[in-house]
Amino acid sequence: MFQVILYYNFQPIEEPERFCKAHKKFCKEIGLKGRIYISNEGINGTAAGTVQQIEEYKNYLWSLPGFEDTGFKQDESDYIPFPRLTVKTRDEIVALHVDDVNPENGGNYLEPQEWRRVMEEEDYVMIDVRNNYESKIGHFEGAVQPDVENFYDFPKWMEEAEIPKDKKVLMYCTGGIRCEKFSVLMKESGWEDVNQLHGGILRYAKEEGGKHFKGKCFVFDDRLVVPVNPQDLEPIARCEITGKPADTYINCANMECNKLFVCSEEGAHQMEGCCSEECRQSEYKRPFDPENAFKPFRKWYNYFGEDFKERPVGCS
């Protein structure tokens, strides 16, 4: 088994390019694969390797001044769910496109046990701070699921959502990083009782067994989805071809489209890996390989673009 880690740390970095160069050199030396983004506001990454490689990397990051307290969400996989190593600088480690957002001014942390207690005992509004293709296949019971395609669309959504400012607000995302910024915006906009799930869905799954979570969690690697609640693994989304329950994403085989969509094996065979009849008839269609269509993904990287521009790195 291989180890998959997800982490971030809002620790100011004075020379991001220099920090990035040294970081990439170390990761290459130990053979790590994944995506790590660095900016003057900190680091955000997801990576995979052997137990030894992951321990070496964690110890390396902890050894850097200011990063001693970096927390890691860790999971197992029977394969390396990344095709390569990418270590790059970005203007933001998670792109909100709002200036002067300081995570130190964010909402209260709720540990997984307390989060579950609040869900079961109190009155609140819960917000899923992820993109629509993520919440579509899995979310907490009763959560508001904004119909947005990018994290930087959330400020506009917040202005139009009409959430009462005297309500207790709970918010969550995959690993916590998006809530770090969005909770700041909500507080600055007048909401006072703002709370975020510390460690996100992935930590909650480990510590509370995913109780009250429906479906699965979208992750930004070749696995695409991972289970959260072992007692509730039934798909909540539907195949866009057959309409039957499904939670598997594939890319449209039409290279001009390449849409990421929920599709069952039956639907994939029926439409030869395409999202529509129009795409199925396209001269730019990739050959459909039914034996490998649902094995670990590589093609989906084309959907987000090689650099994943404006997308949150990893399942944060």
PDB file of C-alpha atoms in Angstrom:
ATOM      1  CA  MET A   1       0.000   0.000   0.000  1.00  0.00           C
ATOM      2  CA  PHE A   2       1.069   3.575  -0.724  1.00  0.00           C
ATOM      3  CA  GLN A   3       0.374   6.640   1.388  1.00  0.00           C
ATOM      4  CA  VAL A   4      -1.499   9.724   0.138  1.00  0.00           C
ATOM      5  CA  ILE A   5      -1.202  12.993   2.061  1.00  0.00           C
ATOM      6  CA  LEU A   6      -3.082  16.273   1.905  1.00  0.00           C
ATOM      7  CA  TYR A   7      -1.928  19.381   3.763  1.00  0.00           C
ATOM      8  CA  TYR A   8      -1.611  23.149   3.813  1.00  0.00           C
ATOM      9  CA  ASN A   9      -0.076  25.809   6.000  1.00  0.00           C
ATOM     10  CA  PHE A  10      -0.690  29.557   5.844  1.00  0.00           C
ATOM     11  CA  GLN A  11       2.844  30.458   6.825  1.00  0.00           C
ATOM     12  CA  PRO A  12       4.353  33.519   5.066  1.00  0.00           C
ATOM     13  CA  ILE A  13       7.202  32.698   2.679  1.00  0.00           C
ATOM     14  CA  GLU A  14       9.465  35.636   1.843  1.00  0.00           C
ATOM     15  CA  GLU A  15      11.049  34.147  -1.283  1.00  0.00           C
ATOM     16  CA  PRO A  16       8.526  31.726  -2.829  1.00  0.00           C
ATOM     17  CA  GLU A  17      10.602  30.994  -5.947  1.00  0.00           C
ATOM     18  CA  ARG A  18      13.672  30.084  -3.931  1.00  0.00           C
ATOM     19  CA  PHE A  19      11.596  28.049  -1.478  1.00  0.00           C
ATOM     20  CA  CYS A  20       9.922  26.278  -4.413  1.00  0.00           C
ATOM     21  CA  LYS A  21      13.207  25.377  -6.099  1.00  0.00           C
ATOM     22  CA  ALA A  22      14.602  23.786  -2.934  1.00  0.00           C
ATOM     23  CA  HIS A  23      11.323  22.013  -2.244  1.00  0.00           C
ATOM     24  CA  LYS A  24      11.137  20.531  -5.715  1.00  0.00           C
ATOM     25  CA  LYS A  25      14.742  19.343  -5.519  1.00  0.00           C
ATOM     26  CA  PHE A  26      14.073  17.466  -2.277  1.00  0.00           C
ATOM     27  CA  CYS A  27      10.855  15.887  -3.562  1.00  0.00           C
ATOM     28  CA  LYS A  28      12.606  14.660  -6.699  1.00  0.00           C
ATOM     29  CA  GLU A  29      15.437  13.201  -4.660  1.00  0.00           C
ATOM     30  CA  ILE A  30      13.095  11.037  -2.590  1.00  0.00           C
ATOM     31  CA  GLY A  31      10.864  10.123  -5.561  1.00  0.00           C
ATOM     32  CA  LEU A  32       7.666  11.789  -4.357  1.00  0.00           C
ATOM     33  CA  LYS A  33       4.760  12.353  -6.764  1.00  0.00           C
ATOM     34  CA  GLY A  34       1.906  14.820  -6.466  1.00  0.00           C
ATOM     35  CA  ARG A  35       1.174  18.536  -6.698  1.00  0.00           C
ATOM     36  CA  ILE A  36       2.552  21.173  -4.367  1.00  0.00           C
ATOM     37  CA  TYR A  37       1.762  24.867  -4.736  1.00  0.00           C
ATOM     38  CA  ILE A  38       3.731  27.593  -2.986  1.00  0.00           C
ATOM     39  CA  SER A  39       3.127  31.314  -2.617  1.00  0.00           C
ATOM     40  CA  ASN A  40       4.049  34.114  -0.269  1.00  0.00           C
ATOM     41  CA  GLU A  41       1.033  33.088   1.855  1.00  0.00           C
ATOM     42  CA  GLY A  42       2.204  29.496   2.405  1.00  0.00           C
ATOM     43  CA  ILE A  43       2.024  25.980   0.978  1.00  0.00           C
ATOM     44  CA  ASN A  44      -0.765  23.671  -0.210  1.00  0.00           C
ATOM     45  CA  GLY A  45      -0.103  20.166  -1.401  1.00  0.00           C
ATOM     46  CA  THR A  46      -1.219  16.627  -2.015  1.00  0.00           C
ATOM     47  CA  ALA A  47       1.300  13.877  -2.664  1.00  0.00           C
ATOM     48  CA  ALA A  48       1.811  10.133  -2.596  1.00  0.00           C
ATOM     49  CA  GLY A  49       4.597   7.636  -2.104  1.00  0.00           C
ATOM     50  CA  THR A  50       5.808   4.743  -0.012  1.00  0.00           C
ATOM     51  CA  VAL A  51       5.590   4.907   3.770  1.00  0.00           C
ATOM     52  CA  GLN A  52       9.288   5.814   3.872  1.00  0.00           C
ATOM     53  CA  GLN A  53       8.967   8.546   1.225  1.00  0.00           C
ATOM     54  CA  ILE A  54       6.003  10.135   2.967  1.00  0.00           C
ATOM     55  CA  GLU A  55       7.728  10.088   6.354  1.00  0.00           C
ATOM     56  CA  GLU A  56      10.846  11.647   4.818  1.00  0.00           C
ATOM     57  CA  TYR A  57       8.762  14.401   3.260  1.00  0.00           C
ATOM     58  CA  LYS A  58       6.772  15.143   6.409  1.00  0.00           C
ATOM     59  CA  ASN A  59       9.953  15.361   8.473  1.00  0.00           C
ATOM     60  CA  TYR A  60      11.497  17.636   5.853  1.00  0.00           C
ATOM     61  CA  LEU A  61       8.557  20.055   5.894  1.00  0.00           C
ATOM     62  CA  TRP A  62       8.411  19.998   9.710  1.00  0.00           C
ATOM     63  CA  SER A  63      12.121  20.892   9.774  1.00  0.00           C
ATOM     64  CA  LEU A  64      11.545  24.160   7.923  1.00  0.00           C
ATOM     65  CA  PRO A  65      11.168  27.253  10.144  1.00  0.00           C
ATOM     66  CA  GLY A  66       7.492  28.118  10.573  1.00  0.00           C
ATOM     67  CA  PHE A  67       6.198  24.784   9.273  1.00  0.00           C
ATOM     68  CA  GLU A  68       6.741  22.717  12.430  1.00  0.00           C
ATOM     69  CA  ASP A  69       2.990  22.533  13.098  1.00  0.00           C
ATOM     70  CA  THR A  70       1.873  21.517   9.604  1.00  0.00           C
ATOM     71  CA  GLY A  71      -0.986  19.027   9.853  1.00  0.00           C
ATOM     72  CA  PHE A  72      -1.434  16.151   7.409  1.00  0.00           C
ATOM     73  CA  LYS A  73      -4.521  14.212   6.365  1.00  0.00           C
ATOM     74  CA  GLN A  74      -3.306  10.752   5.377  1.00  0.00           C
ATOM     75  CA  ASP A  75      -4.882   7.857   3.519  1.00  0.00           C
ATOM     76  CA  GLU A  76      -3.831   4.615   1.826  1.00  0.00           C
ATOM     77  CA  SER A  77      -4.001   3.620  -1.821  1.00  0.00           C
ATOM     78  CA  ASP A  78      -2.927   0.490  -3.664  1.00  0.00           C
ATOM     79  CA  TYR A  79      -1.363   2.636  -6.396  1.00  0.00           C
ATOM     80  CA  ILE A  80       0.247   6.068  -6.762  1.00  0.00           C
ATOM     81  CA  PRO A  81      -2.677   8.308  -7.853  1.00  0.00           C
ATOM     82  CA  PHE A  82      -0.471  10.934  -9.530  1.00  0.00           C
ATOM     83  CA  PRO A  83       1.313  10.648 -12.891  1.00  0.00           C
ATOM     84  CA  ARG A  84       4.118  13.046 -12.013  1.00  0.00           C
ATOM     85  CA  LEU A  85       5.530  15.565  -9.545  1.00  0.00           C
ATOM     86  CA  THR A  86       4.516  19.212  -9.889  1.00  0.00           C
ATOM     87  CA  VAL A  87       5.955  21.866  -7.562  1.00  0.00           C
ATOM     88  CA  LYS A  88       5.098  25.431  -8.620  1.00  0.00           C
ATOM     89  CA  THR A  89       4.547  28.919  -7.295  1.00  0.00           C
ATOM     90  CA  ARG A  90       1.135  30.580  -7.411  1.00  0.00           C
ATOM     91  CA  ASP A  91      -0.246  33.990  -6.457  1.00  0.00           C
ATOM     92  CA  GLU A  92      -2.467  32.163  -3.922  1.00  0.00           C
ATOM     93  CA  ILE A  93      -2.266  28.624  -2.578  1.00  0.00           C
ATOM     94  CA  VAL A  94      -6.043  28.476  -2.989  1.00  0.00           C
ATOM     95  CA  ALA A  95      -7.454  31.047  -5.392  1.00  0.00           C
ATOM     96  CA  LEU A  96     -10.211  33.290  -4.009  1.00  0.00           C
ATOM     97  CA  HIS A  97      -9.142  36.468  -5.866  1.00  0.00           C
ATOM     98  CA  VAL A  98      -9.837  38.703  -2.864  1.00  0.00           C
ATOM     99  CA  ASP A  99      -7.047  40.823  -1.415  1.00  0.00           C
ATOM    100  CA  ASP A 100      -5.940  40.845   2.220  1.00  0.00           C
ATOM    101  CA  VAL A 101      -7.772  37.728   3.409  1.00  0.00           C
ATOM    102  CA  ASN A 102      -6.008  36.698   6.595  1.00  0.00           C
ATOM    103  CA  PRO A 103      -6.928  33.181   7.801  1.00  0.00           C
ATOM    104  CA  GLU A 104      -6.059  34.241  11.341  1.00  0.00           C
ATOM    105  CA  ASN A 105      -9.342  36.188  11.274  1.00  0.00           C
ATOM    106  CA  GLY A 106     -11.371  33.155  10.206  1.00  0.00           C
ATOM    107  CA  GLY A 107     -14.157  31.236  11.891  1.00  0.00           C
ATOM    108  CA  ASN A 108     -14.017  29.036  14.965  1.00  0.00           C
ATOM    109  CA  TYR A 109     -12.583  25.560  14.511  1.00  0.00           C
ATOM    110  CA  LEU A 110     -14.932  22.704  15.318  1.00  0.00           C
ATOM    111  CA  GLU A 111     -13.158  19.402  15.905  1.00  0.00           C
ATOM    112  CA  PRO A 112     -14.909  16.421  14.256  1.00  0.00           C
ATOM    113  CA  GLN A 113     -16.536  15.251  17.503  1.00  0.00           C
ATOM    114  CA  GLU A 114     -17.893  18.729  18.261  1.00  0.00           C
ATOM    115  CA  TRP A 115     -19.042  19.164  14.654  1.00  0.00           C
ATOM    116  CA  ARG A 116     -21.105  16.007  14.949  1.00  0.00           C
ATOM    117  CA  ARG A 117     -22.584  17.132  18.261  1.00  0.00           C
ATOM    118  CA  VAL A 118     -23.617  20.495  16.821  1.00  0.00           C
ATOM    119  CA  MET A 119     -25.223  18.776  13.818  1.00  0.00           C
ATOM    120  CA  GLU A 120     -27.238  16.552  16.112  1.00  0.00           C
ATOM    121  CA  GLU A 121     -28.240  19.099  18.752  1.00  0.00           C
ATOM    122  CA  GLU A 122     -28.247  22.701  17.498  1.00  0.00           C
ATOM    123  CA  ASP A 123     -29.857  24.966  14.919  1.00  0.00           C
ATOM    124  CA  TYR A 124     -27.600  26.203  12.126  1.00  0.00           C
ATOM    125  CA  VAL A 125     -27.054  26.825   8.432  1.00  0.00           C
ATOM    126  CA  MET A 126     -24.410  24.543   6.908  1.00  0.00           C
ATOM    127  CA  ILE A 127     -22.516  25.527   3.764  1.00  0.00           C
ATOM    128  CA  ASP A 128     -20.586  23.158   1.501  1.00  0.00           C
ATOM    129  CA  VAL A 129     -17.580  25.271   0.459  1.00  0.00           C
ATOM    130  CA  ARG A 130     -16.718  23.170  -2.571  1.00  0.00           C
ATOM    131  CA  ASN A 131     -17.499  23.278  -6.261  1.00  0.00           C
ATOM    132  CA  ASN A 132     -20.743  21.840  -7.618  1.00  0.00           C
ATOM    133  CA  TYR A 133     -19.115  18.789  -9.211  1.00  0.00           C
ATOM    134  CA  GLU A 134     -17.752  17.873  -5.758  1.00  0.00           C
ATOM    135  CA  SER A 135     -20.918  18.274  -3.689  1.00  0.00           C
ATOM    136  CA  LYS A 136     -22.920  16.537  -6.413  1.00  0.00           C
ATOM    137  CA  ILE A 137     -21.548  13.121  -5.441  1.00  0.00           C
ATOM    138  CA  GLY A 138     -21.373  13.615  -1.679  1.00  0.00           C
ATOM    139  CA  HIS A 139     -22.257  16.075   1.095  1.00  0.00           C
ATOM    140  CA  PHE A 140     -23.403  16.383   4.702  1.00  0.00           C
ATOM    141  CA  GLU A 141     -27.094  15.991   5.394  1.00  0.00           C
ATOM    142  CA  GLY A 142     -28.931  19.308   5.121  1.00  0.00           C
ATOM    143  CA  ALA A 143     -25.991  21.266   3.724  1.00  0.00           C
ATOM    144  CA  VAL A 144     -26.505  24.179   1.344  1.00  0.00           C
ATOM    145  CA  GLN A 145     -24.683  23.229  -1.867  1.00  0.00           C
ATOM    146  CA  PRO A 146     -23.804  26.354  -3.869  1.00  0.00           C
ATOM    147  CA  ASP A 147     -24.036  25.905  -7.623  1.00  0.00           C
ATOM    148  CA  VAL A 148     -20.579  27.302  -8.385  1.00  0.00           C
ATOM    149  CA  GLU A 149     -17.802  25.910 -10.561  1.00  0.00           C
ATOM    150  CA  ASN A 150     -14.851  27.684  -8.941  1.00  0.00           C
ATOM    151  CA  PHE A 151     -13.857  28.675  -5.424  1.00  0.00           C
ATOM    152  CA  TYR A 152     -13.449  32.295  -6.529  1.00  0.00           C
ATOM    153  CA  ASP A 153     -17.190  32.354  -7.342  1.00  0.00           C
ATOM    154  CA  PHE A 154     -18.090  32.068  -3.654  1.00  0.00           C
ATOM    155  CA  PRO A 155     -17.898  35.791  -2.778  1.00  0.00           C
ATOM    156  CA  LYS A 156     -20.636  36.566  -5.316  1.00  0.00           C
ATOM    157  CA  TRP A 157     -22.674  33.581  -4.160  1.00  0.00           C
ATOM    158  CA  MET A 158     -22.406  34.805  -0.563  1.00  0.00           C
ATOM    159  CA  GLU A 159     -23.801  38.220  -1.524  1.00  0.00           C
ATOM    160  CA  GLU A 160     -26.847  36.617  -3.159  1.00  0.00           C
ATOM    161  CA  ALA A 161     -27.477  33.709  -0.778  1.00  0.00           C
ATOM    162  CA  GLU A 162     -29.665  35.621   1.731  1.00  0.00           C
ATOM    163  CA  ILE A 163     -28.436  33.681   4.741  1.00  0.00           C
ATOM    164  CA  PRO A 164     -29.643  35.424   7.932  1.00  0.00           C
ATOM    165  CA  LYS A 165     -26.711  37.043   9.704  1.00  0.00           C
ATOM    166  CA  ASP A 166     -27.979  36.012  13.118  1.00  0.00           C
ATOM    167  CA  LYS A 167     -27.778  32.302  12.220  1.00  0.00           C
ATOM    168  CA  LYS A 168     -25.049  29.975  13.421  1.00  0.00           C
ATOM    169  CA  VAL A 169     -23.007  29.103  10.321  1.00  0.00           C
ATOM    170  CA  LEU A 170     -21.198  25.812   9.817  1.00  0.00           C
ATOM    171  CA  MET A 171     -18.964  25.354   6.796  1.00  0.00           C
ATOM    172  CA  TYR A 172     -16.832  22.531   5.483  1.00  0.00           C
ATOM    173  CA  CYS A 173     -14.682  21.532   2.532  1.00  0.00           C
ATOM    174  CA  THR A 174     -12.487  18.549   1.700  1.00  0.00           C
ATOM    175  CA  GLY A 175      -9.450  19.271   3.845  1.00  0.00           C
ATOM    176  CA  GLY A 176     -10.139  22.687   5.386  1.00  0.00           C
ATOM    177  CA  ILE A 177      -8.214  25.201   3.316  1.00  0.00           C
ATOM    178  CA  ARG A 178     -11.132  26.792   1.473  1.00  0.00           C
ATOM    179  CA  CYS A 179     -12.987  27.364   4.747  1.00  0.00           C
ATOM    180  CA  GLU A 180      -9.924  29.156   6.123  1.00  0.00           C
ATOM    181  CA  LYS A 181     -10.503  31.929   3.596  1.00  0.00           C
ATOM    182  CA  PHE A 182     -14.262  31.856   3.089  1.00  0.00           C
ATOM    183  CA  SER A 183     -14.932  32.066   6.831  1.00  0.00           C
ATOM    184  CA  VAL A 184     -12.957  35.337   6.890  1.00  0.00           C
ATOM    185  CA  LEU A 185     -15.208  36.799   4.195  1.00  0.00           C
ATOM    186  CA  MET A 186     -18.354  35.801   6.043  1.00  0.00           C
ATOM    187  CA  LYS A 187     -17.157  37.348   9.296  1.00  0.00           C
ATOM    188  CA  GLU A 188     -16.093  40.547   7.554  1.00  0.00           C
ATOM    189  CA  SER A 189     -19.517  40.672   5.884  1.00  0.00           C
ATOM    190  CA  GLY A 190     -21.432  40.605   9.153  1.00  0.00           C
ATOM    191  CA  TRP A 191     -21.894  36.997  10.217  1.00  0.00           C
ATOM    192  CA  GLU A 192     -20.609  36.561  13.759  1.00  0.00           C
ATOM    193  CA  ASP A 193     -21.106  32.889  14.662  1.00  0.00           C
ATOM    194  CA  VAL A 194     -19.012  31.322  11.894  1.00  0.00           C
ATOM    195  CA  ASN A 195     -17.587  27.832  12.382  1.00  0.00           C
ATOM    196  CA  GLN A 196     -15.463  25.577  10.191  1.00  0.00           C
ATOM    197  CA  LEU A 197     -14.860  21.824  10.302  1.00  0.00           C
ATOM    198  CA  HIS A 198     -11.219  21.480  11.367  1.00  0.00           C
ATOM    199  CA  GLY A 199      -9.477  19.128   8.950  1.00  0.00           C
ATOM    200  CA  GLY A 200     -12.447  18.953   6.604  1.00  0.00           C
ATOM    201  CA  ILE A 201     -14.367  15.934   5.391  1.00  0.00           C
ATOM    202  CA  LEU A 202     -11.318  13.683   5.292  1.00  0.00           C
ATOM    203  CA  ARG A 203     -10.462  14.131   8.954  1.00  0.00           C
ATOM    204  CA  TYR A 204     -14.111  13.799   9.959  1.00  0.00           C
ATOM    205  CA  ALA A 205     -14.293  10.518   8.050  1.00  0.00           C
ATOM    206  CA  LYS A 206     -11.327   9.145   9.993  1.00  0.00           C
ATOM    207  CA  GLU A 207     -12.447  10.283  13.450  1.00  0.00           C
ATOM    208  CA  GLU A 208     -16.250  10.086  13.297  1.00  0.00           C
ATOM    209  CA  GLY A 209     -16.787   7.405  10.671  1.00  0.00           C
ATOM    210  CA  GLY A 210     -18.451   9.862   8.311  1.00  0.00           C
ATOM    211  CA  LYS A 211     -21.708   9.927  10.291  1.00  0.00           C
ATOM    212  CA  HIS A 212     -24.352  12.158   8.603  1.00  0.00           C
ATOM    213  CA  PHE A 213     -22.383  12.280   5.330  1.00  0.00           C
ATOM    214  CA  LYS A 214     -24.190  11.046   2.213  1.00  0.00           C
ATOM    215  CA  GLY A 215     -22.311   9.721  -0.807  1.00  0.00           C
ATOM    216  CA  LYS A 216     -18.566   9.959  -1.382  1.00  0.00           C
ATOM    217  CA  CYS A 217     -15.865  12.630  -1.375  1.00  0.00           C
ATOM    218  CA  PHE A 218     -14.350  14.013  -4.578  1.00  0.00           C
ATOM    219  CA  VAL A 219     -10.544  14.166  -4.465  1.00  0.00           C
ATOM    220  CA  PHE A 220      -8.115  15.848  -6.855  1.00  0.00           C
ATOM    221  CA  ASP A 221      -6.058  12.843  -7.854  1.00  0.00           C
ATOM    222  CA  ASP A 222      -6.514   9.750 -10.011  1.00  0.00           C
ATOM    223  CA  ARG A 223      -8.864   8.141  -7.488  1.00  0.00           C
ATOM    224  CA  LEU A 224     -11.408  10.950  -8.059  1.00  0.00           C
ATOM    225  CA  VAL A 225     -13.712   9.684  -5.288  1.00  0.00           C
ATOM    226  CA  VAL A 226     -13.101   8.114  -1.876  1.00  0.00           C
ATOM    227  CA  PRO A 227     -15.592   6.685   0.663  1.00  0.00           C
ATOM    228  CA  VAL A 228     -16.502   8.734   3.749  1.00  0.00           C
ATOM    229  CA  ASN A 229     -19.212   6.850   5.634  1.00  0.00           C
ATOM    230  CA  PRO A 230     -18.711   3.052   5.407  1.00  0.00           C
ATOM    231  CA  GLN A 231     -22.318   2.600   6.546  1.00  0.00           C
ATOM    232  CA  ASP A 232     -23.675   4.674   3.658  1.00  0.00           C
ATOM    233  CA  LEU A 233     -21.911   3.992   0.377  1.00  0.00           C
ATOM    234  CA  GLU A 234     -24.890   4.244  -1.945  1.00  0.00           C
ATOM    235  CA  PRO A 235     -24.408   6.768  -4.794  1.00  0.00           C
ATOM    236  CA  ILE A 236     -26.454   9.954  -4.430  1.00  0.00           C
ATOM    237  CA  ALA A 237     -25.708  11.227  -7.947  1.00  0.00           C
ATOM    238  CA  ARG A 238     -27.039   9.772 -11.190  1.00  0.00           C
ATOM    239  CA  CYS A 239     -25.398   8.745 -14.430  1.00  0.00           C
ATOM    240  CA  GLU A 240     -25.879  11.540 -16.947  1.00  0.00           C
ATOM    241  CA  ILE A 241     -26.490   8.971 -19.690  1.00  0.00           C
ATOM    242  CA  THR A 242     -28.758   6.344 -18.110  1.00  0.00           C
ATOM    243  CA  GLY A 243     -30.162   8.258 -15.137  1.00  0.00           C
ATOM    244  CA  LYS A 244     -29.255   5.387 -12.825  1.00  0.00           C
ATOM    245  CA  PRO A 245     -27.422   5.891  -9.473  1.00  0.00           C
ATOM    246  CA  ALA A 246     -23.684   6.416 -10.004  1.00  0.00           C
ATOM    247  CA  ASP A 247     -20.757   8.302  -8.486  1.00  0.00           C
ATOM    248  CA  THR A 248     -17.984   7.663 -11.016  1.00  0.00           C
ATOM    249  CA  TYR A 249     -16.561  10.540 -13.023  1.00  0.00           C
ATOM    250  CA  ILE A 250     -15.092  10.163 -16.500  1.00  0.00           C
ATOM    251  CA  ASN A 251     -14.045  12.634 -19.175  1.00  0.00           C
ATOM    252  CA  CYS A 252     -15.983  12.863 -22.398  1.00  0.00           C
ATOM    253  CA  ALA A 253     -14.086  10.956 -25.099  1.00  0.00           C
ATOM    254  CA  ASN A 254     -14.620  13.857 -27.501  1.00  0.00           C
ATOM    255  CA  MET A 255     -11.336  15.730 -27.154  1.00  0.00           C
ATOM    256  CA  GLU A 256     -13.002  19.020 -28.124  1.00  0.00           C
ATOM    257  CA  CYS A 257     -15.402  18.601 -25.200  1.00  0.00           C
ATOM    258  CA  ASN A 258     -13.539  16.599 -22.526  1.00  0.00           C
ATOM    259  CA  LYS A 259     -16.332  17.364 -20.035  1.00  0.00           C
ATOM    260  CA  LEU A 260     -15.983  15.724 -16.630  1.00  0.00           C
ATOM    261  CA  PHE A 261     -19.296  14.012 -15.940  1.00  0.00           C
ATOM    262  CA  VAL A 262     -20.880  11.323 -13.779  1.00  0.00           C
ATOM    263  CA  CYS A 263     -21.202   8.122 -15.752  1.00  0.00           C
ATOM    264  CA  SER A 264     -21.950   4.473 -15.017  1.00  0.00           C
ATOM    265  CA  GLU A 265     -20.244   1.613 -16.838  1.00  0.00           C
ATOM    266  CA  GLU A 266     -23.491   0.973 -18.684  1.00  0.00           C
ATOM    267  CA  GLY A 267     -23.666   4.611 -19.765  1.00  0.00           C
ATOM    268  CA  ALA A 268     -20.031   4.633 -20.851  1.00  0.00           C
ATOM    269  CA  HIS A 269     -20.570   1.585 -23.054  1.00  0.00           C
ATOM    270  CA  GLN A 270     -23.802   3.002 -24.445  1.00  0.00           C
ATOM    271  CA  MET A 271     -22.263   6.338 -25.455  1.00  0.00           C
ATOM    272  CA  GLU A 272     -18.717   5.037 -26.096  1.00  0.00           C
ATOM    273  CA  GLY A 273     -17.317   7.229 -23.333  1.00  0.00           C
ATOM    274  CA  CYS A 274     -19.010  10.419 -24.545  1.00  0.00           C
ATOM    275  CA  CYS A 275     -21.381  12.767 -22.724  1.00  0.00           C
ATOM    276  CA  SER A 276     -23.826  13.143 -25.637  1.00  0.00           C
ATOM    277  CA  GLU A 277     -24.750  11.742 -29.017  1.00  0.00           C
ATOM    278  CA  GLU A 278     -23.231  14.820 -30.656  1.00  0.00           C
ATOM    279  CA  CYS A 279     -19.895  14.085 -29.003  1.00  0.00           C
ATOM    280  CA  ARG A 280     -20.166  10.392 -29.898  1.00  0.00           C
ATOM    281  CA  GLN A 281     -20.350  11.388 -33.560  1.00  0.00           C
ATOM    282  CA  SER A 282     -17.338  13.716 -33.335  1.00  0.00           C
ATOM    283  CA  GLU A 283     -14.323  13.055 -35.532  1.00  0.00           C
ATOM    284  CA  TYR A 284     -12.158  14.087 -32.585  1.00  0.00           C
ATOM    285  CA  LYS A 285     -13.377  11.254 -30.348  1.00  0.00           C
ATOM    286  CA  ARG A 286     -10.776   9.178 -28.500  1.00  0.00           C
ATOM    287  CA  PRO A 287     -11.099   5.409 -28.989  1.00  0.00           C
ATOM    288  CA  PHE A 288     -13.249   3.923 -26.198  1.00  0.00           C
ATOM    289  CA  ASP A 289     -11.510   1.166 -24.220  1.00  0.00           C
ATOM    290  CA  PRO A 290     -14.207  -0.532 -22.100  1.00  0.00           C
ATOM    291  CA  GLU A 291     -11.687  -2.617 -20.151  1.00  0.00           C
ATOM    292  CA  ASN A 292      -9.768   0.398 -18.896  1.00  0.00           C
ATOM    293  CA  ALA A 293     -12.434   3.120 -18.871  1.00  0.00           C
ATOM    294  CA  PHE A 294     -12.945   2.881 -15.123  1.00  0.00           C
ATOM    295  CA  LYS A 295      -9.404   2.121 -14.024  1.00  0.00           C
ATOM    296  CA  PRO A 296      -7.231   4.832 -12.344  1.00  0.00           C
ATOM    297  CA  PHE A 297      -7.607   8.024 -14.349  1.00  0.00           C
ATOM    298  CA  ARG A 298      -5.079   9.944 -16.343  1.00  0.00           C
ATOM    299  CA  LYS A 299      -7.348  11.675 -18.881  1.00  0.00           C
ATOM    300  CA  TRP A 300      -9.126  13.902 -16.362  1.00  0.00           C
ATOM    301  CA  TYR A 301      -6.043  16.086 -16.047  1.00  0.00           C
ATOM    302  CA  ASN A 302      -6.933  17.437 -19.488  1.00  0.00           C
ATOM    303  CA  TYR A 303     -10.187  18.762 -18.097  1.00  0.00           C
ATOM    304  CA  PHE A 304      -8.552  20.927 -15.485  1.00  0.00           C
ATOM    305  CA  GLY A 305      -5.542  21.814 -17.593  1.00  0.00           C
ATOM    306  CA  GLU A 306      -1.971  20.831 -16.885  1.00  0.00           C
ATOM    307  CA  ASP A 307      -1.537  23.614 -14.352  1.00  0.00           C
ATOM    308  CA  PHE A 308      -5.031  23.348 -12.829  1.00  0.00           C
ATOM    309  CA  LYS A 309      -5.452  27.092 -13.232  1.00  0.00           C
ATOM    310  CA  GLU A 310      -7.834  28.609 -10.702  1.00  0.00           C
ATOM    311  CA  ARG A 311      -8.665  25.191  -9.261  1.00  0.00           C
ATOM    312  CA  PRO A 312      -7.919  24.327  -5.641  1.00  0.00           C
ATOM    313  CA  VAL A 313      -4.958  22.004  -5.483  1.00  0.00           C
ATOM    314  CA  GLY A 314      -5.623  18.628  -4.012  1.00  0.00           C
ATOM    315  CA  CYS A 315      -8.801  17.778  -2.136  1.00  0.00           C
ATOM    316  CA  SER A 316      -8.548  20.792   0.161  1.00  0.00           C
TER     317      SER A 316
END
